[in-house]
Tab-separated table of C-alpha atoms in Angstrom:
chain	number	residue	atom	x	y	z
A	11	MET	CA	203.103	111.848	106.200
A	12	ASN	CA	206.351	112.047	104.602
A	13	THR	CA	209.057	114.364	104.399
A	14	LYS	CA	212.677	114.792	102.577
A	15	PRO	CA	215.848	113.916	104.396
A	16	HIS	CA	217.215	116.760	104.184
A	17	ILE	CA	215.773	118.384	106.863
A	18	ARG	CA	218.383	117.742	109.452
A	19	THR	CA	221.246	119.516	106.741
A	20	SER	CA	219.425	122.230	106.919
A	21	LEU	CA	218.596	122.774	110.309
A	22	LEU	CA	222.785	122.544	110.778
A	23	LEU	CA	223.558	124.653	108.093
A	24	MET	CA	221.648	127.489	109.319
A	25	ALA	CA	222.651	126.814	112.899
A	26	ALA	CA	226.497	127.125	111.851
A	27	CYS	CA	224.925	130.364	110.594
A	28	LEU	CA	223.972	131.803	113.452
A	29	LEU	CA	227.014	130.701	115.152
A	30	ALA	CA	229.227	132.627	112.651
A	31	GLY	CA	226.473	135.591	113.021
A	32	ILE	CA	226.911	135.903	116.389
A	33	PHE	CA	231.200	135.899	116.633
A	34	GLY	CA	231.174	138.346	114.020
A	35	THR	CA	228.925	140.803	116.031
A	36	ALA	CA	231.083	140.419	119.101
A	37	ALA	CA	234.469	140.930	117.203
A	38	VAL	CA	233.130	144.124	116.104
A	39	MET	CA	231.850	145.195	119.479
A	40	SER	CA	235.139	144.331	120.964
A	41	ARG	CA	237.201	146.737	118.715
A	42	MET	CA	234.776	149.400	119.584
A	43	ARG	CA	234.885	148.857	123.487
A	44	PRO	CA	237.989	151.501	124.753
A	45	LEU	CA	240.807	150.101	126.688
A	46	VAL	CA	242.517	150.372	129.158
A	47	SER	CA	245.484	148.342	129.876
A	48	ALA	CA	247.882	148.533	132.845
A	49	PRO	CA	250.710	146.432	133.944
A	50	ALA	CA	249.850	143.693	135.987
A	51	ALA	CA	252.058	145.199	138.892
A	52	ALA	CA	249.885	148.212	138.686
A	53	ILE	CA	246.744	146.876	139.813
A	54	GLU	CA	247.111	146.754	143.543
A	55	GLU	CA	245.333	145.794	146.678
A	56	PRO	CA	244.407	148.987	148.553
A	57	GLY	CA	246.690	150.241	150.782
A	58	ALA	CA	249.973	149.259	148.784
A	59	HIS	CA	252.495	151.314	148.102
A	60	GLU	CA	251.294	154.042	149.749
A	61	GLY	CA	253.400	157.616	150.210
A	62	GLU	CA	254.503	156.866	146.889
A	63	GLU	CA	254.106	159.924	144.422
A	64	PRO	CA	253.441	159.837	141.318
A	65	GLY	CA	256.318	161.494	138.639
A	66	GLY	CA	257.956	157.881	139.689
A	67	GLU	CA	259.505	155.498	137.755
A	68	HIS	CA	255.862	153.703	137.680
A	69	THR	CA	252.073	154.958	137.521
A	70	VAL	CA	250.222	153.532	140.439
A	71	ILE	CA	246.336	153.605	139.881
A	72	LYS	CA	244.628	152.933	143.509
A	73	LEU	CA	241.372	151.379	142.503
A	74	SER	CA	239.044	150.908	145.791
A	75	ALA	CA	237.139	147.487	146.875
A	76	ALA	CA	234.338	148.905	145.639
A	77	ALA	CA	235.547	150.313	141.886
A	78	LEU	CA	236.973	147.173	141.657
A	79	LYS	CA	234.098	144.855	142.277
A	80	THR	CA	232.444	147.260	139.626
A	81	ALA	CA	234.709	147.409	137.116
A	82	GLY	CA	235.337	143.162	137.317
A	83	ILE	CA	239.093	143.599	137.731
A	84	ARG	CA	240.003	140.829	139.581
A	85	ALA	CA	244.302	140.251	140.298
A	86	GLU	CA	245.688	137.174	139.431
A	87	PRO	CA	249.230	135.481	138.918
A	88	VAL	CA	250.419	135.801	135.563
A	89	SER	CA	249.615	132.014	133.384
A	90	VAL	CA	249.635	131.206	130.030
A	91	ASN	CA	245.281	130.120	129.272
A	92	PRO	CA	243.267	130.212	126.687
A	93	PHE	CA	241.716	133.570	125.587
A	94	GLY	CA	238.206	133.856	124.318
A	95	GLU	CA	234.885	136.390	124.172
A	96	SER	CA	231.451	135.653	123.848
A	97	LEU	CA	228.218	137.211	123.714
A	98	SER	CA	225.083	136.175	124.414
A	99	VAL	CA	221.930	137.884	122.335
A	100	PRO	CA	218.157	136.783	121.358
A	101	GLY	CA	217.870	134.643	117.699
A	102	THR	CA	216.011	132.738	115.527
A	103	VAL	CA	217.088	129.307	114.321
A	104	GLU	CA	215.249	129.073	110.591
A	105	VAL	CA	215.017	126.522	107.722
A	106	ALA	CA	216.342	127.492	104.617
A	107	PRO	CA	213.525	127.976	102.164
A	108	ASN	CA	215.456	125.810	99.089
A	109	GLN	CA	215.853	123.102	101.496
A	110	ALA	CA	212.720	122.287	103.561
A	111	ALA	CA	209.516	120.086	102.784
A	112	LYS	CA	206.266	121.009	103.674
A	113	VAL	CA	204.240	117.463	104.890
A	114	THR	CA	200.625	118.210	104.254
A	115	PRO	CA	197.849	115.437	105.060
A	116	PRO	CA	196.316	114.240	101.918
A	117	ALA	CA	193.142	114.343	103.404
A	118	ALA	CA	191.246	116.695	106.301
A	119	GLY	CA	191.943	115.290	110.446
A	120	LYS	CA	192.866	115.972	113.749
A	121	VAL	CA	196.218	114.740	114.784
A	122	VAL	CA	196.614	111.899	117.328
A	123	ARG	CA	199.612	110.698	117.376
A	124	ILE	CA	202.920	111.806	116.093
A	125	LEU	CA	205.519	109.238	115.749
A	126	VAL	CA	208.574	111.298	114.644
A	127	SER	CA	210.333	113.917	116.698
A	128	LEU	CA	211.361	117.593	115.148
A	129	GLY	CA	214.912	117.298	112.966
A	130	GLN	CA	215.141	113.662	112.745
A	131	GLU	CA	215.933	111.472	109.930
A	132	VAL	CA	213.050	109.946	108.623
A	133	ARG	CA	212.383	107.331	105.072
A	134	GLN	CA	210.746	107.534	101.879
A	135	GLY	CA	206.850	105.800	103.266
A	136	GLN	CA	207.110	105.906	107.067
A	137	THR	CA	204.783	106.878	109.230
A	138	LEU	CA	205.218	110.259	110.163
A	139	ALA	CA	201.987	110.551	112.525
A	140	VAL	CA	197.786	109.166	112.939
A	141	LEU	CA	195.205	110.835	111.600
A	142	ASP	CA	191.603	110.864	112.897
A	143	SER	CA	189.416	112.173	109.907
A	144	TYR	CA	185.711	111.852	108.858
A	145	GLU	CA	186.112	111.686	105.238
A	146	ILE	CA	188.961	108.290	105.307
A	147	ALA	CA	186.306	106.935	107.576
A	148	GLN	CA	183.646	107.910	105.323
A	149	ALA	CA	185.730	106.342	102.012
A	150	HIS	CA	186.328	103.043	104.362
A	151	ALA	CA	182.368	102.772	105.104
A	152	LYS	CA	181.881	103.362	101.094
A	153	VAL	CA	184.333	100.515	100.545
A	154	ARG	CA	182.747	98.195	103.108
A	155	GLU	CA	179.342	99.049	101.483
A	156	ALA	CA	180.616	98.248	98.401
A	157	LYS	CA	182.157	95.207	99.278
A	158	ALA	CA	178.642	94.164	100.754
A	159	ALA	CA	177.246	94.842	97.746
A	160	ILE	CA	179.504	92.806	96.066
A	161	ASN	CA	178.364	89.757	98.336
A	162	GLN	CA	175.003	90.800	97.522
A	163	ALA	CA	175.314	90.392	94.026
A	164	ALA	CA	176.813	87.674	94.242
A	165	THR	CA	174.432	85.966	96.538
A	166	GLY	CA	171.327	87.199	93.515
A	167	VAL	CA	173.985	86.113	90.808
A	168	GLN	CA	173.645	82.256	92.185
A	169	THR	CA	170.020	81.995	93.119
A	170	ALA	CA	169.750	83.382	89.312
A	171	LEU	CA	172.094	80.246	88.408
A	172	ALA	CA	169.841	78.213	90.399
A	173	GLU	CA	166.277	79.038	89.081
A	174	VAL	CA	167.848	78.719	85.480
A	175	GLN	CA	168.880	75.080	86.381
A	176	GLN	CA	165.388	74.601	88.027
A	177	ALA	CA	163.862	76.121	85.335
A	178	ARG	CA	165.411	73.824	83.193
A	179	ALA	CA	165.204	70.981	84.876
A	180	GLY	CA	161.240	71.470	84.701
A	181	GLY	CA	161.560	72.332	80.897
A	182	ASP	CA	162.871	68.429	80.922
A	183	LEU	CA	160.880	67.230	82.969
A	184	ALA	CA	157.654	68.980	80.764
A	185	GLN	CA	159.378	66.817	77.508
A	186	THR	CA	159.122	63.532	79.380
A	187	GLU	CA	156.512	64.007	80.527
A	188	ILE	CA	155.279	64.889	76.598
A	189	GLU	CA	156.553	61.754	75.738
A	190	GLN	CA	155.072	59.637	78.369
A	191	ALA	CA	151.545	61.287	77.522
A	192	ARG	CA	152.515	59.944	74.005
A	193	SER	CA	153.148	57.019	74.783
A	194	LYS	CA	150.055	56.198	76.581
A	195	LEU	CA	148.161	57.676	73.756
A	196	ARG	CA	149.559	55.995	71.224
A	197	SER	CA	149.087	52.689	73.804
A	198	ALA	CA	145.745	53.724	73.868
A	199	GLU	CA	144.970	53.639	70.469
A	200	ALA	CA	146.312	50.437	69.607
A	201	ALA	CA	144.035	48.700	72.668
A	202	LEU	CA	140.945	50.632	71.356
A	203	ALA	CA	141.829	49.033	67.278
A	204	ARG	CA	141.869	45.803	69.116
A	205	GLU	CA	138.961	45.990	71.145
A	206	LYS	CA	136.880	46.944	67.929
A	207	GLU	CA	138.775	43.834	66.226
A	208	PHE	CA	137.329	41.977	69.224
A	209	ALA	CA	134.059	43.730	69.037
A	210	ALA	CA	133.661	42.709	65.308
A	211	THR	CA	134.367	38.914	66.604
A	212	GLY	CA	131.906	38.426	69.402
A	213	SER	CA	135.031	37.309	71.504
A	214	LEU	CA	135.040	39.918	74.767
A	215	SER	CA	132.234	38.437	75.984
A	216	GLN	CA	134.216	34.888	76.632
A	217	PRO	CA	136.052	36.066	79.616
A	218	SER	CA	133.431	37.582	81.560
A	219	LEU	CA	131.624	34.786	80.948
A	220	GLN	CA	134.402	32.316	82.155
A	221	ALA	CA	135.729	34.719	84.968
A	222	ALA	CA	131.800	34.697	86.345
A	223	GLU	CA	131.988	30.856	86.284
A	224	VAL	CA	135.381	30.601	88.371
A	225	GLU	CA	133.733	33.062	90.893
A	226	VAL	CA	130.723	30.390	91.493
A	227	ALA	CA	133.189	27.648	91.619
A	228	THR	CA	135.178	28.679	94.366
A	229	ALA	CA	132.219	30.667	96.522
A	230	GLN	CA	130.627	27.111	96.694
A	231	SER	CA	133.916	25.794	97.475
A	232	GLU	CA	134.634	28.235	100.151
A	233	LEU	CA	130.458	27.693	101.673
A	234	LEU	CA	131.718	24.295	101.849
A	235	GLN	CA	134.810	24.605	103.734
A	236	SER	CA	132.786	26.703	106.251
A	237	GLU	CA	129.699	24.559	107.168
A	238	THR	CA	132.272	21.591	107.730
A	239	ASP	CA	134.292	24.168	110.288
A	240	LEU	CA	130.619	25.015	111.426
A	241	GLN	CA	129.951	21.129	111.621
A	242	THR	CA	133.429	20.717	113.580
A	243	HIS	CA	132.941	23.737	116.098
A	244	ALA	CA	129.792	23.137	116.883
A	245	GLY	CA	130.899	19.606	118.348
A	246	ALA	CA	133.433	21.734	120.187
A	247	LEU	CA	131.009	23.907	122.152
A	248	GLN	CA	128.842	20.778	123.523
A	249	ARG	CA	132.150	19.061	124.741
A	250	ALA	CA	133.032	21.659	126.129
A	251	GLU	CA	129.556	22.718	127.731
A	252	ARG	CA	129.539	19.559	129.412
A	253	LEU	CA	133.078	19.910	130.760
A	254	PHE	CA	132.167	23.296	132.013
A	255	LYS	CA	129.216	22.073	133.787
A	256	SER	CA	131.344	19.051	135.647
A	257	GLU	CA	133.947	21.850	135.931
A	258	LEU	CA	136.844	20.704	134.384
A	259	ILE	CA	137.468	23.651	132.186
A	260	SER	CA	136.851	27.417	132.594
A	261	ARG	CA	135.099	29.948	131.693
A	262	ALA	CA	137.235	31.239	129.317
A	263	GLU	CA	137.355	28.312	127.550
A	264	LEU	CA	133.876	27.768	127.050
A	265	GLU	CA	133.806	31.465	125.572
A	266	VAL	CA	136.614	30.827	123.357
A	267	ALA	CA	134.388	27.211	122.305
A	268	GLN	CA	131.729	30.152	122.126
A	269	LEU	CA	133.442	32.325	120.243
A	270	GLU	CA	134.847	29.817	117.211
A	271	HIS	CA	131.282	28.749	116.858
A	272	LYS	CA	129.560	32.270	116.173
A	273	LEU	CA	132.669	33.058	113.569
A	274	ASP	CA	131.802	29.487	111.430
A	275	GLN	CA	128.338	30.816	111.528
A	276	ALA	CA	129.315	34.420	110.387
A	277	ARG	CA	131.889	32.691	107.825
A	278	VAL	CA	128.737	30.275	106.350
A	279	ALA	CA	126.497	32.983	106.244
A	280	GLN	CA	129.280	35.138	103.959
A	281	ALA	CA	129.467	32.933	101.783
A	282	LYS	CA	126.302	31.578	100.983
A	283	SER	CA	126.363	35.217	100.049
A	284	ARG	CA	128.963	34.949	97.627
A	285	VAL	CA	127.391	31.942	96.049
A	286	ALA	CA	124.572	34.348	95.043
A	287	ASN	CA	125.905	36.910	94.115
A	288	ALA	CA	128.910	34.521	92.113
A	289	LYS	CA	125.143	32.935	90.464
A	290	ARG	CA	123.691	36.886	89.642
A	291	SER	CA	127.186	37.654	87.777
A	292	LEU	CA	127.119	33.914	86.092
A	293	GLU	CA	123.745	34.461	85.431
A	294	ARG	CA	123.788	38.530	83.620
A	295	GLU	CA	127.641	37.132	81.905
A	296	GLN	CA	125.392	34.523	80.228
A	297	LYS	CA	122.520	36.862	78.736
A	298	VAL	CA	125.958	39.353	77.974
A	299	ALA	CA	127.321	36.907	76.071
A	300	GLY	CA	124.358	36.615	73.629
A	301	SER	CA	124.364	40.087	72.907
A	302	ASP	CA	127.323	43.049	71.854
A	303	ILE	CA	126.787	45.055	75.149
A	304	ARG	CA	130.009	43.640	76.514
A	305	ALA	CA	131.995	44.776	73.160
A	306	ARG	CA	130.438	48.735	72.969
A	307	GLN	CA	131.260	48.999	76.446
A	308	ALA	CA	134.686	47.895	76.369
A	309	VAL	CA	135.045	49.672	72.855
A	310	GLN	CA	133.934	52.918	75.008
A	311	THR	CA	136.066	52.223	77.747
A	312	VAL	CA	139.430	52.301	75.409
A	313	GLU	CA	138.026	55.020	73.385
A	314	ALA	CA	137.591	56.892	76.909
A	315	GLU	CA	141.411	56.185	78.060
A	316	VAL	CA	142.346	57.787	74.244
A	317	ARG	CA	140.227	61.057	74.888
A	318	SER	CA	142.212	60.774	78.183
A	319	ALA	CA	145.629	60.529	76.928
A	320	ALA	CA	145.318	62.893	73.987
A	321	GLY	CA	144.187	65.455	77.356
A	322	ASP	CA	147.333	64.383	78.894
A	323	VAL	CA	149.311	65.289	75.632
A	324	ALA	CA	148.022	68.657	75.349
A	325	ARG	CA	148.769	69.408	79.401
A	326	ALA	CA	152.301	68.164	78.666
A	327	LEU	CA	152.805	70.931	76.251
A	328	GLN	CA	151.000	73.209	77.966
A	329	ALA	CA	153.855	72.457	80.714
A	330	HIS	CA	156.562	72.151	78.444
A	331	ALA	CA	156.064	75.534	77.412
A	332	ARG	CA	155.490	77.200	80.675
A	333	ALA	CA	158.965	75.843	81.364
A	334	LEU	CA	160.767	77.439	78.336
A	335	GLN	CA	159.200	80.796	79.557
A	336	ASP	CA	160.602	80.108	83.252
A	337	VAL	CA	163.695	79.382	81.226
A	338	ARG	CA	163.704	82.670	79.822
A	339	ARG	CA	162.833	84.429	82.485
A	340	ALA	CA	165.665	83.025	84.754
A	341	GLN	CA	168.082	83.625	82.348
A	342	LYS	CA	167.458	87.490	82.576
A	343	GLY	CA	167.657	87.304	86.014
A	344	ARG	CA	170.477	85.939	85.967
A	345	GLU	CA	171.867	88.517	83.319
A	346	ALA	CA	170.759	91.537	85.520
A	347	ALA	CA	172.296	89.573	88.356
A	348	ASP	CA	175.198	89.842	86.506
A	349	SER	CA	175.102	92.872	85.792
A	350	MET	CA	174.629	93.987	89.195
A	351	LEU	CA	177.621	92.160	90.325
A	352	HIS	CA	179.501	94.018	87.367
A	353	GLY	CA	178.102	97.643	88.649
A	354	ALA	CA	179.172	96.510	92.505
A	355	ARG	CA	182.813	95.871	91.312
A	356	SER	CA	182.897	98.942	89.730
A	357	ALA	CA	181.509	100.839	92.744
A	358	HIS	CA	183.958	98.950	94.948
A	359	ALA	CA	187.353	99.799	92.616
A	360	SER	CA	185.846	103.683	92.752
A	361	ALA	CA	185.520	103.647	96.843
A	362	ILE	CA	189.162	101.855	97.138
A	363	PHE	CA	190.364	104.861	94.111
A	364	SER	CA	188.995	107.670	96.050
A	365	LEU	CA	190.339	106.016	99.602
A	366	ALA	CA	193.969	105.096	98.442
A	367	ALA	CA	193.754	109.140	96.780
A	368	LEU	CA	192.553	110.188	100.270
A	369	GLU	CA	195.267	108.377	101.950
A	370	GLY	CA	197.832	108.974	100.017
A	371	THR	CA	201.482	107.884	101.176
A	372	ALA	CA	200.187	108.627	104.497
A	373	HIS	CA	198.406	105.989	107.272
A	374	ALA	CA	195.496	107.228	108.368
A	375	GLY	CA	193.804	106.134	112.301
């Protein structure tokens, strides 16, 4: 709360007026009271000048001790002293209406502490009292709620912005997939054209026939090597058995020789099976070389690749369309988040204005 610096001056002026009124009243009453004057020498103690009669040179008034006490008279030597009369009467000190200022808090509340005294000089903006105000507390709560709403809306804006960026990245990825699918389709179409050309010239069967012949040669070489290893390890096994009977080697060394012999037998059987399979493949390729089966199969395979690439292009286009929809939806979400943030900031500014209007120039607690 605030007050004006004229209050002290007003109090001093009213006190001066009151004292002037008191002295004026005392002066009037002193003039209205009957005066009894007598020479100081005429006021004597009881028993002084006994026997003198009236009619002499001086008139003597005799008062008893009780009368002197009742009248408040006392005898003193003559001297020079300051003289003055006073009168004590009840009175009320009031502030001049044109020099007073009523300090009213801008919001209702209970005064919990007063920081100045009556008549104390104050300055503008000084805190006079501390209030416990429900209205101001509610205003502070609204300010905090508005601030929290701003933070939440700002988070929503950041989230919406991230969604927009993510949707745009999805759109870019979908565009890249379209380009890759179209490139794959072009390559498949070119391969189909080549396969058709090869089928027309009858050169498609040659690579497969040559591969089958190489496979037969490789399998036979592997079989020869396996049989050589088997013979070697068979001799080593016979030698190990003789040494074991003579107790020159341990059973573990004998078991190792037996294991190597069994492995060689397995490798020989596997090599023989591979040779047989390779020969059957070679016979099949030789039969195919005399017909157009290989050409038709190669063309059909490439045609399937072309269809697959075309499907990839279609799926990439659909994904790109969905990505564009996601971008538009994310942008709308960002616009809504921006609007919420703007509304939250407006509400916060309104709450601060209301709080300032309630607090005024006072400091409320």
